[in-house]
Short mmCIF file of C-alpha atoms and ligand atoms in Angstrom, two decimals:
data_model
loop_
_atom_site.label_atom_id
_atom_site.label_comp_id
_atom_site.label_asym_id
_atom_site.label_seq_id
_atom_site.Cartn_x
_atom_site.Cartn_y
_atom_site.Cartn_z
CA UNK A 845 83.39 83.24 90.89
CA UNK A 846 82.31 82.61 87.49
CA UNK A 847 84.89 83.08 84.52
CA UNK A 848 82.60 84.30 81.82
CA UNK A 849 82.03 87.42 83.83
CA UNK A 850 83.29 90.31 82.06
CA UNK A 851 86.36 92.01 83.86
CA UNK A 852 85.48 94.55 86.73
CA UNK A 853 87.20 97.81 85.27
CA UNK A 854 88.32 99.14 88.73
CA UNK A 855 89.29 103.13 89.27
CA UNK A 856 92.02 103.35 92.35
CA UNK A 857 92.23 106.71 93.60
CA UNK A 858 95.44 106.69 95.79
CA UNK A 859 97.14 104.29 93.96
CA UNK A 860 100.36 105.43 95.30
CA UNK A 861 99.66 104.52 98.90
CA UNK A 862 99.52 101.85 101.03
CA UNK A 863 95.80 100.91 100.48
CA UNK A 864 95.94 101.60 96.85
CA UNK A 865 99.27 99.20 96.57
CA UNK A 866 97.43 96.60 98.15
CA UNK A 867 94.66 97.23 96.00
CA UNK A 868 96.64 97.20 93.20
CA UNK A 869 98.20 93.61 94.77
CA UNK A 870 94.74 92.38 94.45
CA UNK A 871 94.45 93.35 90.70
CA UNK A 872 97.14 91.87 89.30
CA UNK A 873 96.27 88.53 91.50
CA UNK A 874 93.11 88.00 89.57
CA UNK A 875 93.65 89.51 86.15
CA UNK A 876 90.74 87.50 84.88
CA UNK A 877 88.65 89.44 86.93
CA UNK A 878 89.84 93.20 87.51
CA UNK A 879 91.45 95.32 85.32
CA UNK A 880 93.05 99.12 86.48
CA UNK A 881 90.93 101.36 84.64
CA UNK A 882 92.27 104.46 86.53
CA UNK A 883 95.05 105.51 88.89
CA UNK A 884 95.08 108.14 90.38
CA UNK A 885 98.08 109.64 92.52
CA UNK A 886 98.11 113.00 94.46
CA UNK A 887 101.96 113.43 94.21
CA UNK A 888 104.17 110.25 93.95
CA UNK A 889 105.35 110.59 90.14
CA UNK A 890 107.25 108.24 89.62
CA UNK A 891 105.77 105.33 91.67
CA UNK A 892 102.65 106.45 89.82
CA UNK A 893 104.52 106.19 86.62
CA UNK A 894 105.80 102.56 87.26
CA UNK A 895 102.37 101.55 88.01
CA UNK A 896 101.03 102.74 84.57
CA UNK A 897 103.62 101.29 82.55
CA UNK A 898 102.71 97.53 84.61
CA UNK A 899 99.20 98.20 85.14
CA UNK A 900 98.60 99.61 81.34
CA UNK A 901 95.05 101.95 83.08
CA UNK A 902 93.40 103.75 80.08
CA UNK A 903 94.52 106.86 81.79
CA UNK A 904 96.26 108.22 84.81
CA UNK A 905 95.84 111.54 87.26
CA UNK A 906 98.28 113.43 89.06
CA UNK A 907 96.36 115.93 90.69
CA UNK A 908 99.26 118.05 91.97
CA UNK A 909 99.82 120.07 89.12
CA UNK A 910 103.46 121.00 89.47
CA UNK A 911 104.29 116.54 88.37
CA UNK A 912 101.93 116.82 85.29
CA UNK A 913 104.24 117.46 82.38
CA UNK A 914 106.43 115.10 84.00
CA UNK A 915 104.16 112.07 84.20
CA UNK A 916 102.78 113.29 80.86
CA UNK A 917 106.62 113.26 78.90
CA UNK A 918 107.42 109.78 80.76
CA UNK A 919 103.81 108.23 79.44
CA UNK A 920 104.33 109.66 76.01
CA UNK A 921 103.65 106.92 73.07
CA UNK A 922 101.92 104.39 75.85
CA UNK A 923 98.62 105.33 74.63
CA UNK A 924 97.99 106.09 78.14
CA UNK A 925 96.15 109.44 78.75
CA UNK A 926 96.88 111.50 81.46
CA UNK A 927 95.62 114.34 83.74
CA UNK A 928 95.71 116.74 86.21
CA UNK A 929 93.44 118.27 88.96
CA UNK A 930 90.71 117.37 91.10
CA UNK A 931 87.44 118.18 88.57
CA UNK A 932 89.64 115.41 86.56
CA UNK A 933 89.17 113.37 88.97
CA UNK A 934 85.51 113.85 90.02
CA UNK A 935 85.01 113.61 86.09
CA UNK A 936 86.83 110.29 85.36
CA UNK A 937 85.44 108.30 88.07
CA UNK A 938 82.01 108.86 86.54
CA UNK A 939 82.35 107.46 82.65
CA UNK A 940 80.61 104.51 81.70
CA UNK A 941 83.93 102.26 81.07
CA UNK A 942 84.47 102.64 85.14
CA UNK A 943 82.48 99.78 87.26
CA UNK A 944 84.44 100.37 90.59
CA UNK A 945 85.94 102.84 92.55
CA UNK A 946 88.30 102.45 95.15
CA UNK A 947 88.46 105.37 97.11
CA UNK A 948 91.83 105.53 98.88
CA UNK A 949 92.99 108.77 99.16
CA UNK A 950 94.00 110.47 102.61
CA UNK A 951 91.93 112.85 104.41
CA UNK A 952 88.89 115.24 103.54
CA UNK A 953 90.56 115.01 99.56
CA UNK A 954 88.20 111.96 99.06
CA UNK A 955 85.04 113.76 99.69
CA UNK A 956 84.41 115.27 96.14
CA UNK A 957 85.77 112.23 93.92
CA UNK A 958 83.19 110.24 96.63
CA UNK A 959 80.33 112.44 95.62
CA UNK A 960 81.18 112.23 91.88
CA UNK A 961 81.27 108.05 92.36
CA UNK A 962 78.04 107.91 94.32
CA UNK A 963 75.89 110.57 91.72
CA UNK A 964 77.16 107.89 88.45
CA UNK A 965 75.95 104.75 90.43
CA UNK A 966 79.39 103.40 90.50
CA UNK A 967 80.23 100.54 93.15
CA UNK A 968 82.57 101.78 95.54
CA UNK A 969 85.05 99.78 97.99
CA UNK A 970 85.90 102.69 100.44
CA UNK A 971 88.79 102.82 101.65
CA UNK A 972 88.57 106.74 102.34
CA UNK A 973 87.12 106.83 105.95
CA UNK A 974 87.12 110.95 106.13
CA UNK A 975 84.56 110.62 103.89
CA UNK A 976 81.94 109.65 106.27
CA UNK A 977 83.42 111.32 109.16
CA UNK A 978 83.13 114.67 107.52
CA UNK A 979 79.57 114.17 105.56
CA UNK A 980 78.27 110.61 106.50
CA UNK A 981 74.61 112.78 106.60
CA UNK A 982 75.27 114.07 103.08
CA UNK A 983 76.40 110.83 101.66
CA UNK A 984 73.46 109.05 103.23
CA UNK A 985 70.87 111.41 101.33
CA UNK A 986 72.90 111.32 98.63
CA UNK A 987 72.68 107.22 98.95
CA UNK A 988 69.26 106.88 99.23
CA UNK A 989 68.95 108.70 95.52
CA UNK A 990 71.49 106.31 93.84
CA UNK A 991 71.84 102.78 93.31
CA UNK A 992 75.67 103.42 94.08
CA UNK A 993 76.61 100.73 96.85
CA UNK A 994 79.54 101.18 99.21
CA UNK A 995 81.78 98.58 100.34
CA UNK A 996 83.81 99.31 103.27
CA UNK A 997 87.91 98.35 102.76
CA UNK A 998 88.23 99.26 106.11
CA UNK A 999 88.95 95.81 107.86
CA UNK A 1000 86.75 96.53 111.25
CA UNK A 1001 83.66 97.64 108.66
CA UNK A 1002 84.19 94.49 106.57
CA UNK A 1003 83.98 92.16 109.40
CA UNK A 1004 81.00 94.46 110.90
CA UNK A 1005 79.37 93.42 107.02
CA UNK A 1006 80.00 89.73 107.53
CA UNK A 1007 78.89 89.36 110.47
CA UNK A 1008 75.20 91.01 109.76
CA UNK A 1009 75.13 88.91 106.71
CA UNK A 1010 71.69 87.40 106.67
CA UNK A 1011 70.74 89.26 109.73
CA UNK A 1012 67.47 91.76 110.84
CA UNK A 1013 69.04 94.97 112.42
CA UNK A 1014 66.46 94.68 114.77
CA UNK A 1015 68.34 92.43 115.93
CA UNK A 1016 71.32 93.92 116.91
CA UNK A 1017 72.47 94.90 120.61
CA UNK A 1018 75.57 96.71 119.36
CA UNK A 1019 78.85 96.64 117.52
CA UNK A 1020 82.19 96.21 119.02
CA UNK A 1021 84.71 97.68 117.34
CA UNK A 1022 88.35 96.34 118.14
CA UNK A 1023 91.09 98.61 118.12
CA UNK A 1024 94.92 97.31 118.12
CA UNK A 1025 95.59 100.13 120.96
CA UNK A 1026 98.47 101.66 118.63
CA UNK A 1027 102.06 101.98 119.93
CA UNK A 1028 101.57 103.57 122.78
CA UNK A 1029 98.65 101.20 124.35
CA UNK A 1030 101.43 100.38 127.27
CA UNK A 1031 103.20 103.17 127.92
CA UNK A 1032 102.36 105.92 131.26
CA UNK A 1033 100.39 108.72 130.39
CA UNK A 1034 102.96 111.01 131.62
CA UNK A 1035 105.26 110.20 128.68
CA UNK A 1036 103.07 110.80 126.22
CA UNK A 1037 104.58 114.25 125.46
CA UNK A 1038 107.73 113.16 125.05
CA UNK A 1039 106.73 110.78 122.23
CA UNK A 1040 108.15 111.64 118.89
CA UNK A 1041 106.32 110.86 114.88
CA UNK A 1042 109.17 108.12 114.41
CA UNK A 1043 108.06 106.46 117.79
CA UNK A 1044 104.31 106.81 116.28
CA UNK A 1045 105.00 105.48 112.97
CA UNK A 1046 106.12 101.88 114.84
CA UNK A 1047 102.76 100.08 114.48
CA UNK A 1048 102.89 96.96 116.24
CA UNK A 1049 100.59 95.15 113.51
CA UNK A 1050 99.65 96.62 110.63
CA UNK A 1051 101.38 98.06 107.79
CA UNK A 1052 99.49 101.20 106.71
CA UNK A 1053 100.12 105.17 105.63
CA UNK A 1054 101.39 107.45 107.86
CA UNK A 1055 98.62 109.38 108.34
CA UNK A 1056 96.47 106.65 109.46
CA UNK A 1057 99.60 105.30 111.70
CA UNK A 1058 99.51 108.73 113.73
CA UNK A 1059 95.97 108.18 113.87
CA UNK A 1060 96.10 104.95 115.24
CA UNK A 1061 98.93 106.43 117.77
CA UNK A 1062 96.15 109.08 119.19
CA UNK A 1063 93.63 106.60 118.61
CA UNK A 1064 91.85 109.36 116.35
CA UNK A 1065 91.52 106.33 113.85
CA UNK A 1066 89.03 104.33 116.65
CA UNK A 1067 87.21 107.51 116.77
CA UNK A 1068 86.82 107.76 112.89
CA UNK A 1069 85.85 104.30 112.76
CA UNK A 1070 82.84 104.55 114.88
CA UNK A 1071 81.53 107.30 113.16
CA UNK A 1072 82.39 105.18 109.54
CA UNK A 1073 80.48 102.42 111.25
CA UNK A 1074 77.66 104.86 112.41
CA UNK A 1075 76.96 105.69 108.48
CA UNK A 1076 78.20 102.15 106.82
CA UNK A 1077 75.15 100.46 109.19
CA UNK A 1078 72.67 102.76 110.22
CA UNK A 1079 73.82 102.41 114.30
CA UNK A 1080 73.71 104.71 117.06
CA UNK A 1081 77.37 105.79 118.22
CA UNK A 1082 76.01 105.19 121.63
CA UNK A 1083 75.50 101.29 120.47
CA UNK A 1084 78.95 101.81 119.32
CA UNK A 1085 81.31 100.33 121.72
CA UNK A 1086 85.41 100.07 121.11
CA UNK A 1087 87.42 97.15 122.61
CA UNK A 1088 91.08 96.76 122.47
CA UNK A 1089 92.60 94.02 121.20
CA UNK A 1090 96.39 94.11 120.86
CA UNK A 1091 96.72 91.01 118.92
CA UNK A 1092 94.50 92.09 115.36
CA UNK A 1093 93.20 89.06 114.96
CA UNK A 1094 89.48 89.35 115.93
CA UNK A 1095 88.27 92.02 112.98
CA UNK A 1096 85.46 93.07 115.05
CA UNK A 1097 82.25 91.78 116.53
CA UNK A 1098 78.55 91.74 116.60
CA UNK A 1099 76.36 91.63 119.74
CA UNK A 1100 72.61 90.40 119.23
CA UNK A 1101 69.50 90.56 121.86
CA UNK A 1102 69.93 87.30 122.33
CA UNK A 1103 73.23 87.08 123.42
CA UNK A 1104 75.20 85.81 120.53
CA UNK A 1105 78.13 87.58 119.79
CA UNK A 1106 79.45 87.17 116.03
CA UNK A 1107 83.00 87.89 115.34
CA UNK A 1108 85.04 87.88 112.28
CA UNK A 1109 88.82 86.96 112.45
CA UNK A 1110 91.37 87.09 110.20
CA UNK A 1111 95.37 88.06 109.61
CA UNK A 1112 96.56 91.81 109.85
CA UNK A 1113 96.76 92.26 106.42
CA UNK A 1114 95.02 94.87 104.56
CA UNK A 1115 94.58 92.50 101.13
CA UNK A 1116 92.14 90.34 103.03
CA UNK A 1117 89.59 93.61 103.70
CA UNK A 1118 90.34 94.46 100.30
CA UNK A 1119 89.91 91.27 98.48
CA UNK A 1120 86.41 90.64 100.39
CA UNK A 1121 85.69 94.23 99.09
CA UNK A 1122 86.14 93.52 95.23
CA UNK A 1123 84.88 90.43 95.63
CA UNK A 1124 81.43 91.45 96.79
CA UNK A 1125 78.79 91.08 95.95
CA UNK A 1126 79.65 87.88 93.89
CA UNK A 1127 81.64 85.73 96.35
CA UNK A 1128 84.80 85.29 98.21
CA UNK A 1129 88.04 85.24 96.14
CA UNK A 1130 89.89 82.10 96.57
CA UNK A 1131 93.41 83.07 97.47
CA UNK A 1132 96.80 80.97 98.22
CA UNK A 1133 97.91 84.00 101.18
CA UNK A 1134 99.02 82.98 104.28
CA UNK A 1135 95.96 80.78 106.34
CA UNK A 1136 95.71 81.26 110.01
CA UNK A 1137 96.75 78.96 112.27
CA UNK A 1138 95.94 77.64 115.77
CA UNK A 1139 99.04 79.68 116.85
CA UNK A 1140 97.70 82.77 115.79
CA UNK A 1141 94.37 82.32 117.56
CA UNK A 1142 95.81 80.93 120.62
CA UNK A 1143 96.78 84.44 122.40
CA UNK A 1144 93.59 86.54 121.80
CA UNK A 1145 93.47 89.41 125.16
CA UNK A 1146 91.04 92.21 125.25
CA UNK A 1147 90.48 94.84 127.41
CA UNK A 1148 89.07 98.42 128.01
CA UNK A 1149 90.17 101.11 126.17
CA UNK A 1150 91.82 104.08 127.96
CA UNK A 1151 89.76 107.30 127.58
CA UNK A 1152 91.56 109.43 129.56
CA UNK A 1153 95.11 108.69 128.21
CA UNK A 1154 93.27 108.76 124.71
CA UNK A 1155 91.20 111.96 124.95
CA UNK A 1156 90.02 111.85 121.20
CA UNK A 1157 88.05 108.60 121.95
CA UNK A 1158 85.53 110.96 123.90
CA UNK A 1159 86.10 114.25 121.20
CA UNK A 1160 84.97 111.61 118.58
CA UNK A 1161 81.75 110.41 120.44
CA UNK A 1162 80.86 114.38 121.45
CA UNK A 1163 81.51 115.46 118.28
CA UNK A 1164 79.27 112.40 116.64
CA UNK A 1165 76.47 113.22 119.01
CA UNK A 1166 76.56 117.09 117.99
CA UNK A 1167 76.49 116.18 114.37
CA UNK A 1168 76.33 118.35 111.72
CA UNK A 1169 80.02 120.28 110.87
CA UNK A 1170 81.47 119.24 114.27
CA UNK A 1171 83.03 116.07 112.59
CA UNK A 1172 83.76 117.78 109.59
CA UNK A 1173 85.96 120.53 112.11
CA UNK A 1174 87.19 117.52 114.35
CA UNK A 1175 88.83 115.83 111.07
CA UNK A 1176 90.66 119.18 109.32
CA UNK A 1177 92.08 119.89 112.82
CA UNK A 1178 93.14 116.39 112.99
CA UNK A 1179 94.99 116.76 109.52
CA UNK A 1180 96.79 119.97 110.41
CA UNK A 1181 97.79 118.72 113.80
CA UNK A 1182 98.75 115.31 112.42
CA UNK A 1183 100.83 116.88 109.52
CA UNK A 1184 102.72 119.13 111.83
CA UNK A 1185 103.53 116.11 114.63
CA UNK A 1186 104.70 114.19 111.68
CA UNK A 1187 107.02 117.59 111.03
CA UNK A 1188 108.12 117.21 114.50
CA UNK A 1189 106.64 121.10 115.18
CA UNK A 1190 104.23 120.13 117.81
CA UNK A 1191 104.31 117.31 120.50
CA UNK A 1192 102.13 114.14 120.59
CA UNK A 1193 99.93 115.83 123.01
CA UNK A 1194 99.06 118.71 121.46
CA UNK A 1195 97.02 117.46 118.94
CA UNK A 1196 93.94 116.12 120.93
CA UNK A 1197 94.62 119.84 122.50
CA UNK A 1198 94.02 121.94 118.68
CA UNK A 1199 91.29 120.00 117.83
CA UNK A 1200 89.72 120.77 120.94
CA UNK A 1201 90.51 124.38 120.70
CA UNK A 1202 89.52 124.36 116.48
CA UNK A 1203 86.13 122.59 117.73
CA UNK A 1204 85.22 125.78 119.99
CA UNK A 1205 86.14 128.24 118.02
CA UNK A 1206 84.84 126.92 114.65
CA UNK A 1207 81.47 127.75 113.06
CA UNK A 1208 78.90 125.43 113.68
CA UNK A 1209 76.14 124.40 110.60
CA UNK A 1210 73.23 122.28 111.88
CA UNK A 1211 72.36 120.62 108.54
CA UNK A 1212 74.89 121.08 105.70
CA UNK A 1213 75.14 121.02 102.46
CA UNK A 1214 78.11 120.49 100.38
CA UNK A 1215 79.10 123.93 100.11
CA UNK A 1216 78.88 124.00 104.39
CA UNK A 1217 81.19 121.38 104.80
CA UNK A 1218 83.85 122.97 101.97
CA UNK A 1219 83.88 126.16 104.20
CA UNK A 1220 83.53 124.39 107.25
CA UNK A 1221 87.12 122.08 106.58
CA UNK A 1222 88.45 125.45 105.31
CA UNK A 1223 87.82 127.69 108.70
CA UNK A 1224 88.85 124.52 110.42
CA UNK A 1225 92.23 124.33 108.89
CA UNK A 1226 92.94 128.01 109.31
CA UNK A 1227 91.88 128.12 112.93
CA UNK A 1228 94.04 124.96 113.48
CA UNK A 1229 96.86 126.80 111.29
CA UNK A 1230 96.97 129.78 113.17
CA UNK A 1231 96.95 127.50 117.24
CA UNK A 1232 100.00 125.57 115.77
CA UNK A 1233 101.35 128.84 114.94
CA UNK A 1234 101.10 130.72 118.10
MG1 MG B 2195 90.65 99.97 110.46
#
């Protein structure tokens, strides 16, 4: 990349986690050509704290409430300004100052900030899957009236965008969309229900929230990811096929009428996805990370994945095909379910069971707006609420 360029002023909303740590990573390895405009941090304090006073942002969010005259006393004097709330979010991401936004908060809290980004034609390296789960036919309208451009973060989407670089989508067959198989890719069926959240949070590769780690246990994550991919490129979920590949190497593939299959491969680490991201659309950012070797090519295995012992592979692809709220209701089950596992109040295999039960029983909306889909993750909750509960 060219040095002249002014500095990308970069907004990271979920600083605090694991993507936004990374992200943060990539910022400080190229200070010549990102600066952190913006952190935001649901309710780490103190980590958030550390990263102003390194990071220097113009201003930083808490949006839990209950930390804001804390981070506000410790940031007194830095110049820094700081605030609370999620309209102060949807509001900051949208001044002129802010050129990209790096969506990386958990869950169905993305949506609104998303929404904000995509209405002040900001670039945007999303990070935030949910967001397309829940209202990829909202923020494709939305889209098409903006000059906004989204970048996926997510590793499987960024090799998905390199390998239709310079391609006709005509063209395509279908995607293949690798999946590491989680923890649990070995074990019986049987003794699923026995599994605990500290035997879920053992990823075998990658290094990631845990949130995402229980949704990579359930393989919810592979579901989500098809349905990202559905939005991100315009494809069919029935052209949408998932592959396991233990080994993370292979990113994900292409298939073209032809017969060529294009794959992109790289480590399990998230600051490759990430760096690609902010790099776009400029150029790749040379790095001195770790290079792959021979040796970690030389063992690549894939295989089927296993829909029966991972039911929410086929809730995913039902509740893509229904469209309209029925993702939306799949994810806030998912997030009520996954919470309580990681609380230990529910077993492993309950939660493909209250998101099937929260997907009967919630209201369905054919086409919604906004204001459907904010109802629609509230019922959702509450029905899931009340299942965990009885
Ligand atoms: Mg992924």
């Amino acid at each position: 990349m060219e040095m002249t360029k002014e500095r990308r002023n970069i907004a990271v909303l979920g600083s605090t986690g694991s993507i936004g740590r990374q992200t943060l990573d990539i910022i400080d390895e190229y200070p010549q050509l990102f600066s952190a405009w913006l952190l935001v941090a649901r309710s780490s304090a103190d980590l958030l704290i550390a990263q102003a006073r390194q990071f220097r942002p113009h201003m930083v969010i808490i949006a839990d409430e209950q930390y804001y005259d804390y981070v506000r006393d410790a940031l007194d004097g830095t110049g820094i300004e700081v605030a609370t709330g999620s309209a102060a979010i949807a509001q900051a991401v949208t001044v002129p100052e802010v050129d990209t936004v790096v969506t990386a908060m958990v869950g169905y809290s993305g949506l609104e900030s998303t929404i904000a980004a995509i209405g002040a034609n900001k670039r945007i390296a999303l990070a935030n899957k949910e967001t397309l789960v829940v209202a990829g036919e909202l923020i494709d309208r939305l889209l098409k009236d903006s000059s906004s451009v989204l970048y996926p973060v997510d590793s499987e989407h960024g090799a998905f965008y390199q390998c239709l670089m310079g391609e006709r989508m005509v063209d395509i067959e279908k995607l293949w969309l690798t999946a590491s198989g989680g923890p649990f890719r070995t074990l019986p069926k049987e003794q699923l229900d026995k599994v605990t959240a500290a035997d879920a949070l053992k990823h075998p590769n990658w290094s990631m929230g845990a949130k995402i780690t229980i949704d990579s246990a359930t393989m919810m994550n592979k579901g989500f990811e098809m349905i990202e991919a559905r939005w991100l490129f315009g494809i069919e979920p029935q052209d949408i096929e998932i592959v396991v590949h233990p080994q993370s190497i292979i990113h994900s593939m292409v298939a073209f009428k032809d017969g060529s299959v294009k794959a992109q491969l790289g480590l399990p680490d998230m600051h490759l996805p990430i760096r690609y991201a902010l790099g776009l659309p400029d150029g790749r950012l040379a790095s001195d990370c770790r290079k792959m070797t021979i040796e970690d090519m030389a063992q690549l295995t894939l295989e089927r994945p296993d829909f029966d012992k991972f039911p929410l592979l086929n809730t995913a692809y039902a509740a893509a095909r229904t469209g309209g709220t029925a993702p939306c209701v799949m994810n806030a089950a998912n997030e009520i379910a996954v919470a309580s596992f990681l609380q230990d109040k529910i077993h492993f295999t309950d939660i493909h069971r209250i998101i099937e039960q929260t997907m009967q029983q919630a209201t369905h909306v054919e086409h919604p707006g906004y204001e459907d889909y904010v109802a629609s993750n509230a019922e959702a909750r509450a029905i899931a609420e009340s299942l965990i509960r009885y």
